[in-house]
């Protein structure tokens, strides 16, 4: 009899000294069934950097696998679905950044982690939704070109005196949330806390009890006494938190990222068994080295910033599985 899919994946992962990283937007079978670590993009990037596994299976989208490869060039990084993209990452190219550099020679170039290695290589420093403000504040320049999310740029403008030059990238999930939907939910559930991802439009962020990244939301739920939460983000996070906090209610609409949802257990098994060449992340070395510099700069600047001590910024949640 064939072992269930999850058992076969776990046996293979342990036999190959592979670590499976699951972004919080994965479905619960991937997240709780097979992932060694689950978390936000910053937490998982750090785990990818620090792991002594030989192989990293990144259950997430392409830019996340590239980030893992940038940080761990000696390891094999595998993507269960190499066509899982991201509307933000695809909004901008390295050539676009070079053009903007000519237009804004005196600005710091900060790019969101949801960008390709090629774009990171052209920027001074990377940031995530958990540390975007800290990074913008920490760079010495007064003028900052923030790439590529137009809504994150607008949300940052409200929090800093720095001049923020934006770009026209958008997340196809978070741009769909509206003020009217949130107000209707608030009326129906007056005691609920509203947690909004900063990739959302400003008028949605304005109604939030917390605006931040997925790690900030997990942290908020963990610390809060409230019973009901509306998570204004991809619905994988609500599914994750329903499992981790069974005594709390997670309400609201379910909006799925079609890219994240391409990752399925059968693809995780296949990539561990016999990866196709397109599932193995490779990067030109000069691009990798320059992108690495921009990510290391993020780690340096967040280590200096006071909020870098928040636990969700340092690691994801782990389930030891191989011993
Ligand atoms: P986090 O950085 O909050 O994990 O989010 C990643 C992402 O893709 C948001 O849509
Ligand atoms: Fe990209 Fe948005 Fe999907 Fe996140 S939810 S991977 S930002 S398209």
Coordinates of N, CA, C and O in Angstrom, one line a residue, residues 143-267:
X143 N 15.4 61.4 0.2 CA 14.5 61.0 -0.9 C 14.6 59.5 -1.1 O 15.7 59.0 -1.2
X144 N 13.5 58.8 -1.2 CA 13.5 57.3 -1.3 C 12.6 56.9 -2.5 O 11.4 57.3 -2.6
X145 N 13.2 56.2 -3.4 CA 12.4 55.5 -4.5 C 12.0 54.2 -4.0 O 12.8 53.3 -3.7
X146 N 10.7 54.0 -3.8 CA 10.2 52.7 -3.1 C 9.5 51.9 -4.2 O 8.5 52.3 -4.8
X147 N 10.0 50.7 -4.5 CA 9.5 49.9 -5.6 C 9.0 48.5 -5.1 O 9.6 47.9 -4.2
X148 N 8.0 47.9 -5.8 CA 7.2 48.5 -6.9 C 5.8 48.8 -6.4 O 5.0 49.2 -7.2
X149 N 5.4 48.6 -5.1 CA 4.0 48.6 -4.8 C 3.5 50.0 -4.5 O 3.9 50.7 -3.5
X150 N 2.6 50.5 -5.3 CA 2.1 51.9 -5.2 C 1.4 52.1 -3.9 O 1.4 53.2 -3.3
X151 N 0.7 51.1 -3.4 CA -0.1 51.2 -2.1 C 0.8 51.2 -0.9 O 0.6 52.0 0.0
X152 N 1.9 50.4 -0.9 CA 2.8 50.4 0.2 C 3.5 51.8 0.2 O 3.7 52.3 1.3
X153 N 3.8 52.3 -1.0 CA 4.5 53.6 -1.0 C 3.6 54.7 -0.4 O 4.0 55.5 0.4
X154 N 2.3 54.6 -0.8 CA 1.3 55.6 -0.3 C 1.2 55.5 1.2 O 1.1 56.5 2.0
X155 N 1.1 54.2 1.7 CA 1.0 54.0 3.1 C 2.2 54.4 3.9 O 2.1 54.9 5.0
X156 N 3.4 54.3 3.3 CA 4.6 54.8 3.9 C 4.6 56.3 4.0 O 5.0 56.9 5.0
X157 N 4.1 57.0 3.0 CA 4.1 58.5 3.0 C 3.4 59.0 4.2 O 3.8 60.0 4.7
X158 N 2.3 58.3 4.6 CA 1.6 58.8 5.8 C 2.4 58.6 7.1 O 2.0 59.2 8.1
X159 N 3.5 57.9 7.1 CA 4.2 57.5 8.3 C 5.6 58.2 8.4 O 6.2 58.0 9.4
X160 N 6.0 58.8 7.4 CA 7.4 59.3 7.4 C 7.4 60.7 6.8 O 6.5 61.1 6.0
X161 N 8.4 61.5 7.2 CA 8.6 62.8 6.6 C 9.5 62.7 5.3 O 9.8 63.7 4.7
X162 N 10.0 61.5 5.0 CA 10.9 61.4 3.9 C 10.0 61.5 2.6 O 8.8 61.3 2.6
X163 N 10.7 61.9 1.5 CA 10.0 62.0 0.2 C 10.0 60.6 -0.4 O 11.1 60.0 -0.6
X164 N 8.8 60.1 -0.7 CA 8.7 58.7 -1.2 C 8.2 58.8 -2.6 O 7.1 59.3 -2.9
X165 N 9.1 58.3 -3.6 CA 8.7 58.2 -5.0 C 8.2 56.8 -5.2 O 8.9 55.8 -4.9
X166 N 7.0 56.7 -5.7 CA 6.4 55.3 -5.9 C 6.5 54.8 -7.3 O 7.2 55.4 -8.2
X167 N 5.9 53.7 -7.5 CA 5.9 53.0 -8.9 C 4.5 52.5 -9.0 O 3.7 52.4 -8.0
X168 N 4.1 51.9 -10.2 CA 2.7 51.5 -10.4 C 2.5 50.0 -10.2 O 1.6 49.4 -10.8
X169 N 3.3 49.3 -9.3 CA 3.0 47.9 -9.1 C 1.8 47.7 -8.1 O 1.6 48.6 -7.3
X170 N 1.1 46.6 -8.3 CA -0.1 46.4 -7.4 C -0.1 44.9 -7.1 O 0.1 44.1 -8.1
X171 N -0.6 44.5 -6.0 CA -0.9 43.1 -5.7 C -2.3 42.8 -6.1 O -3.2 43.5 -5.6
X172 N -2.5 41.8 -6.9 CA -3.9 41.5 -7.4 C -4.8 41.1 -6.4 O -6.0 41.1 -6.6
X173 N -4.3 40.7 -5.2 CA -5.2 40.3 -4.1 C -5.5 41.5 -3.3 O -6.7 41.8 -3.1
X174 N -4.5 42.2 -2.8 CA -4.8 43.2 -1.8 C -5.4 44.5 -2.4 O -6.1 45.2 -1.7
X175 N -5.2 44.7 -3.7 CA -5.9 45.9 -4.3 C -7.4 45.7 -4.4 O -8.1 46.7 -4.7
X176 N -7.9 44.5 -4.2 CA -9.4 44.3 -4.3 C -10.1 44.7 -3.1 O -11.4 44.7 -3.1
X177 N -9.5 44.8 -1.9 CA -10.2 45.1 -0.7 C -10.7 46.6 -0.7 O -10.0 47.5 -1.2
X178 N -11.9 46.8 -0.3 CA -12.5 48.1 -0.3 C -13.0 48.6 1.1 O -13.3 47.8 1.9
X179 N -13.0 49.9 1.2 CA -13.5 50.6 2.4 C -14.9 50.1 2.7 O -15.2 49.8 3.9
X180 N -15.8 50.0 1.7 CA -17.2 49.7 1.9 C -17.3 48.3 2.5 O -18.1 48.0 3.4
X181 N -16.5 47.3 2.0 CA -16.6 45.9 2.5 C -16.2 46.0 4.0 O -16.8 45.3 4.9
X182 N -15.1 46.7 4.3 CA -14.6 46.7 5.7 C -15.6 47.3 6.6 O -15.8 46.8 7.7
X183 N -16.2 48.4 6.1 CA -17.2 49.1 7.0 C -18.4 48.2 7.3 O -18.9 48.1 8.4
X184 N -18.8 47.4 6.3 CA -20.0 46.5 6.4 C -19.6 45.4 7.5 O -20.4 45.1 8.3
X185 N -18.4 44.9 7.4 CA -17.9 43.9 8.3 C -17.8 44.5 9.7 O -18.2 43.8 10.7
X186 N -17.3 45.7 9.8 CA -17.2 46.3 11.1 C -18.6 46.5 11.8 O -18.7 46.3 13.0
X187 N -19.6 46.9 11.0 CA -20.9 47.0 11.5 C -21.5 45.7 12.0 O -22.1 45.6 13.1
X188 N -21.2 44.6 11.2 CA -21.7 43.3 11.6 C -21.0 42.7 12.8 O -21.5 41.9 13.5
X189 N -19.7 43.1 12.9 CA -18.9 42.5 14.0 C -18.1 43.6 14.7 O -16.9 43.8 14.6
X190 N -18.9 44.4 15.6 CA -18.2 45.5 16.1 C -17.1 45.2 17.1 O -16.2 46.1 17.2
X191 N -17.0 44.0 17.6 CA -15.9 43.7 18.5 C -14.7 43.1 17.8 O -13.6 42.9 18.4
X192 N -14.8 42.9 16.5 CA -13.7 42.3 15.7 C -12.5 43.3 15.5 O -12.7 44.5 15.3
X193 N -11.3 42.8 15.6 CA -10.1 43.6 15.3 C -9.9 43.4 13.8 O -9.9 42.3 13.2
X194 N -9.6 44.5 13.1 CA -9.3 44.5 11.7 C -7.8 44.6 11.4 O -7.2 45.6 11.7
X195 N -7.3 43.6 10.8 CA -5.8 43.6 10.5 C -5.6 43.6 9.0 O -6.1 42.7 8.3
X196 N -4.9 44.6 8.5 CA -4.8 44.9 7.1 C -3.4 44.8 6.6 O -2.5 45.4 7.2
X197 N -3.2 44.1 5.5 CA -1.8 44.0 4.9 C -1.6 45.4 4.2 O -2.4 46.0 3.6
X198 N -0.3 45.9 4.4 CA 0.0 47.2 3.9 C 0.1 47.2 2.3 O 0.4 48.3 1.8
X199 N -0.1 46.1 1.7 CA -0.2 46.2 0.2 C -1.6 46.6 -0.2 O -1.9 46.7 -1.4
X200 N -2.5 47.0 0.8 CA -3.9 47.4 0.5 C -3.9 48.9 0.3 O -3.1 49.6 0.8
X201 N -5.0 49.4 -0.4 CA -5.2 50.8 -0.6 C -5.3 51.6 0.7 O -5.7 51.0 1.7
X202 N -4.9 52.9 0.6 CA -4.8 53.7 1.8 C -6.1 53.8 2.6 O -6.1 53.8 3.8
X203 N -7.3 53.9 1.9 CA -8.5 54.0 2.6 C -8.9 52.8 3.4 O -9.7 52.8 4.3
X204 N -8.4 51.6 3.0 CA -8.6 50.4 3.7 C -7.6 50.3 4.9 O -8.1 50.0 6.0
X205 N -6.4 50.7 4.7 CA -5.4 50.7 5.8 C -5.9 51.7 6.9 O -5.7 51.5 8.1
X206 N -6.6 52.8 6.5 CA -7.0 53.8 7.4 C -8.0 53.2 8.4 O -8.2 53.7 9.5
X207 N -8.7 52.1 8.1 CA -9.7 51.6 9.0 C -9.1 50.5 9.9 O -9.9 49.8 10.6
X208 N -7.8 50.2 9.7 CA -7.3 49.0 10.4 C -7.0 49.3 11.9 O -6.6 50.4 12.3
X209 N -7.1 48.2 12.7 CA -6.5 48.3 14.0 C -5.0 48.0 14.0 O -4.3 48.4 14.8
X210 N -4.6 47.2 13.0 CA -3.2 47.0 12.7 C -3.0 47.0 11.2 O -3.7 46.3 10.5
X211 N -2.0 47.7 10.7 CA -1.6 47.6 9.3 C -0.1 47.0 9.3 O 0.7 47.6 10.1
X212 N 0.1 46.0 8.6 CA 1.5 45.4 8.6 C 1.5 44.2 7.7 O 0.7 44.0 6.8
X213 N 2.6 43.4 7.9 CA 2.7 42.2 7.1 C 2.1 41.0 7.8 O 1.5 41.1 8.8
X214 N 2.2 39.8 7.1 CA 1.5 38.6 7.7 C 2.1 38.3 9.1 O 1.4 37.9 10.0
X215 N 3.4 38.5 9.3 CA 4.0 38.2 10.6 C 3.5 39.2 11.6 O 3.3 38.7 12.8
X216 N 3.3 40.4 11.3 CA 2.7 41.4 12.3 C 1.3 40.9 12.7 O 0.9 41.0 13.9
X217 N 0.5 40.3 11.7 CA -0.8 39.9 12.0 C -0.8 38.7 13.0 O -1.6 38.6 13.9
X218 N 0.1 37.7 12.7 CA 0.2 36.6 13.6 C 0.5 37.0 15.0 O -0.1 36.6 16.0
X219 N 1.5 37.9 15.1 CA 1.9 38.4 16.4 C 0.8 39.1 17.1 O 0.6 39.0 18.3
X220 N 0.0 39.9 16.4 CA -1.1 40.7 17.0 C -2.1 39.7 17.5 O -2.6 39.9 18.7
X221 N -2.5 38.7 16.8 CA -3.5 37.7 17.2 C -2.9 37.0 18.5 O -3.7 36.8 19.5
X222 N -1.7 36.6 18.5 CA -1.0 35.9 19.6 C -1.2 36.8 20.9 O -1.4 36.3 21.9
X223 N -0.9 38.1 20.7 CA -0.9 38.9 21.9 C -2.3 39.5 22.4 O -2.4 40.0 23.5
X224 N -3.3 39.4 21.4 CA -4.5 40.1 21.7 C -5.5 39.3 22.6 O -5.5 38.1 22.6
X225 N -6.3 40.1 23.3 CA -7.4 39.4 24.1 C -8.6 39.3 23.3 O -9.6 38.7 23.8
X226 N -8.7 39.9 22.2 CA -9.9 39.9 21.4 C -10.2 38.5 20.9 O -9.3 37.6 20.8
X227 N -11.5 38.2 20.6 CA -11.9 36.8 20.2 C -12.1 36.8 18.7 O -12.0 35.7 18.0
X228 N -12.4 37.9 18.0 CA -12.8 37.9 16.6 C -11.8 38.8 15.8 O -11.5 39.9 16.3
X229 N -11.4 38.3 14.7 CA -10.4 39.0 13.8 C -10.8 39.0 12.4 O -11.3 37.9 11.9
X230 N -10.7 40.1 11.7 CA -10.9 40.1 10.3 C -9.5 40.3 9.7 O -8.9 41.4 9.9
X231 N -9.0 39.3 8.9 CA -7.7 39.4 8.3 C -7.8 39.9 6.9 O -8.3 39.1 6.0
X232 N -7.4 41.1 6.6 CA -7.6 41.7 5.3 C -6.3 41.3 4.5 O -5.4 42.2 4.3
X233 N -6.3 40.1 4.0 CA -5.1 39.6 3.3 C -5.5 38.3 2.6 O -6.7 37.9 2.7
X234 N -4.6 37.6 2.0 CA -4.9 36.4 1.3 C -5.4 35.4 2.3 O -4.9 35.3 3.5
X235 N -6.4 34.6 1.9 CA -7.1 33.8 3.0 C -6.3 32.7 3.6 O -6.7 32.1 4.6
X236 N -5.2 32.3 3.0 CA -4.4 31.2 3.6 C -4.0 31.6 5.0 O -3.9 30.7 5.9
X237 N -3.8 32.9 5.3 CA -3.4 33.2 6.7 C -4.5 32.9 7.6 O -4.2 32.5 8.7
X238 N -5.8 33.2 7.3 CA -6.9 32.9 8.2 C -7.0 31.4 8.4 O -7.2 30.9 9.5
X239 N -6.7 30.6 7.3 CA -6.8 29.1 7.5 C -5.7 28.7 8.4 O -5.9 27.8 9.3
X240 N -4.5 29.3 8.3 CA -3.4 28.9 9.2 C -3.8 29.2 10.6 O -3.6 28.4 11.5
X241 N -4.3 30.5 10.9 CA -4.6 30.9 12.2 C -5.8 30.2 12.9 O -5.8 30.0 14.1
X242 N -6.7 29.7 12.0 CA -7.8 28.9 12.6 C -7.3 27.6 13.2 O -7.8 27.1 14.2
X243 N -6.2 27.1 12.6 CA -5.6 25.9 13.2 C -4.8 26.2 14.4 O -4.9 25.5 15.5
X244 N -4.0 27.3 14.4 CA -3.1 27.6 15.5 C -3.9 28.3 16.7 O -3.4 28.2 17.8
X245 N -5.0 28.9 16.4 CA -5.8 29.6 17.5 C -7.2 29.1 17.4 O -8.1 29.9 17.0
X246 N -7.5 27.8 17.8 CA -8.9 27.3 17.6 C -9.9 28.0 18.5 O -11.1 27.9 18.2
X247 N -9.5 28.7 19.5 CA -10.5 29.4 20.4 C -10.8 30.8 19.8 O -11.6 31.5 20.4
X248 N -10.3 31.2 18.6 CA -10.6 32.6 18.1 C -11.4 32.4 16.8 O -11.4 31.4 16.2
X249 N -12.1 33.5 16.5 CA -12.9 33.5 15.2 C -12.2 34.4 14.2 O -11.8 35.5 14.5
X250 N -12.1 33.8 13.0 CA -11.5 34.6 11.9 C -12.6 34.8 10.8 O -13.1 33.8 10.3
X251 N -13.0 36.0 10.6 CA -14.2 36.3 9.8 C -13.7 37.1 8.5 O -12.6 37.6 8.4
X252 N -14.7 37.2 7.6 CA -14.4 38.0 6.4 C -14.5 37.2 5.1 O -14.8 36.0 5.1
X253 N -14.1 37.9 4.0 CA -14.2 37.2 2.7 C -12.9 36.5 2.5 O -11.9 36.7 3.2
X254 N -12.9 35.5 1.6 CA -11.7 34.7 1.3 C -11.2 35.1 0.0 O -11.9 34.9 -1.0
X255 N -10.1 35.8 -0.1 CA -9.5 36.2 -1.4 C -8.2 35.4 -1.6 O -7.3 35.4 -0.7
X256 N -8.2 34.6 -2.7 CA -7.0 33.7 -2.9 C -6.0 34.3 -3.9 O -6.4 34.9 -4.9
X257 N -4.7 34.1 -3.6 CA -3.7 34.4 -4.6 C -3.6 33.2 -5.6 O -3.2 32.2 -5.1
X258 N -3.9 33.4 -6.8 CA -3.8 32.3 -7.8 C -2.4 31.8 -7.9 O -2.2 30.6 -8.3
X259 N -1.4 32.6 -7.7 CA 0.0 32.2 -7.8 C 0.4 31.3 -6.6 O 0.9 30.2 -6.8
X260 N 0.1 31.7 -5.4 CA 0.4 30.9 -4.2 C -0.3 29.6 -4.3 O 0.2 28.6 -3.9
X261 N -1.6 29.6 -4.8 CA -2.4 28.4 -4.8 C -2.0 27.4 -5.8 O -2.6 26.3 -5.9
X262 N -1.0 27.7 -6.6 CA -0.5 26.7 -7.6 C 0.3 25.6 -6.9 O 0.6 24.6 -7.5
X263 N 0.8 25.9 -5.7 CA 1.6 25.0 -5.0 C 0.7 23.9 -4.4 O -0.2 24.3 -3.6
X264 N 0.9 22.7 -4.7 CA 0.1 21.6 -4.2 C 1.0 20.4 -3.7 O 2.1 20.3 -4.2
X265 N 0.5 19.6 -2.8 CA 1.3 18.5 -2.3 C 1.9 17.6 -3.4 O 3.0 17.2 -3.3
X266 N 1.1 17.3 -4.4 CA 1.7 16.4 -5.4 C 2.9 17.0 -6.1 O 3.8 16.3 -6.5
X267 N 2.9 18.3 -6.2 CA 4.1 19.0 -6.8 C 5.3 19.0 -5.9 O 6.4 19.0 -6.3

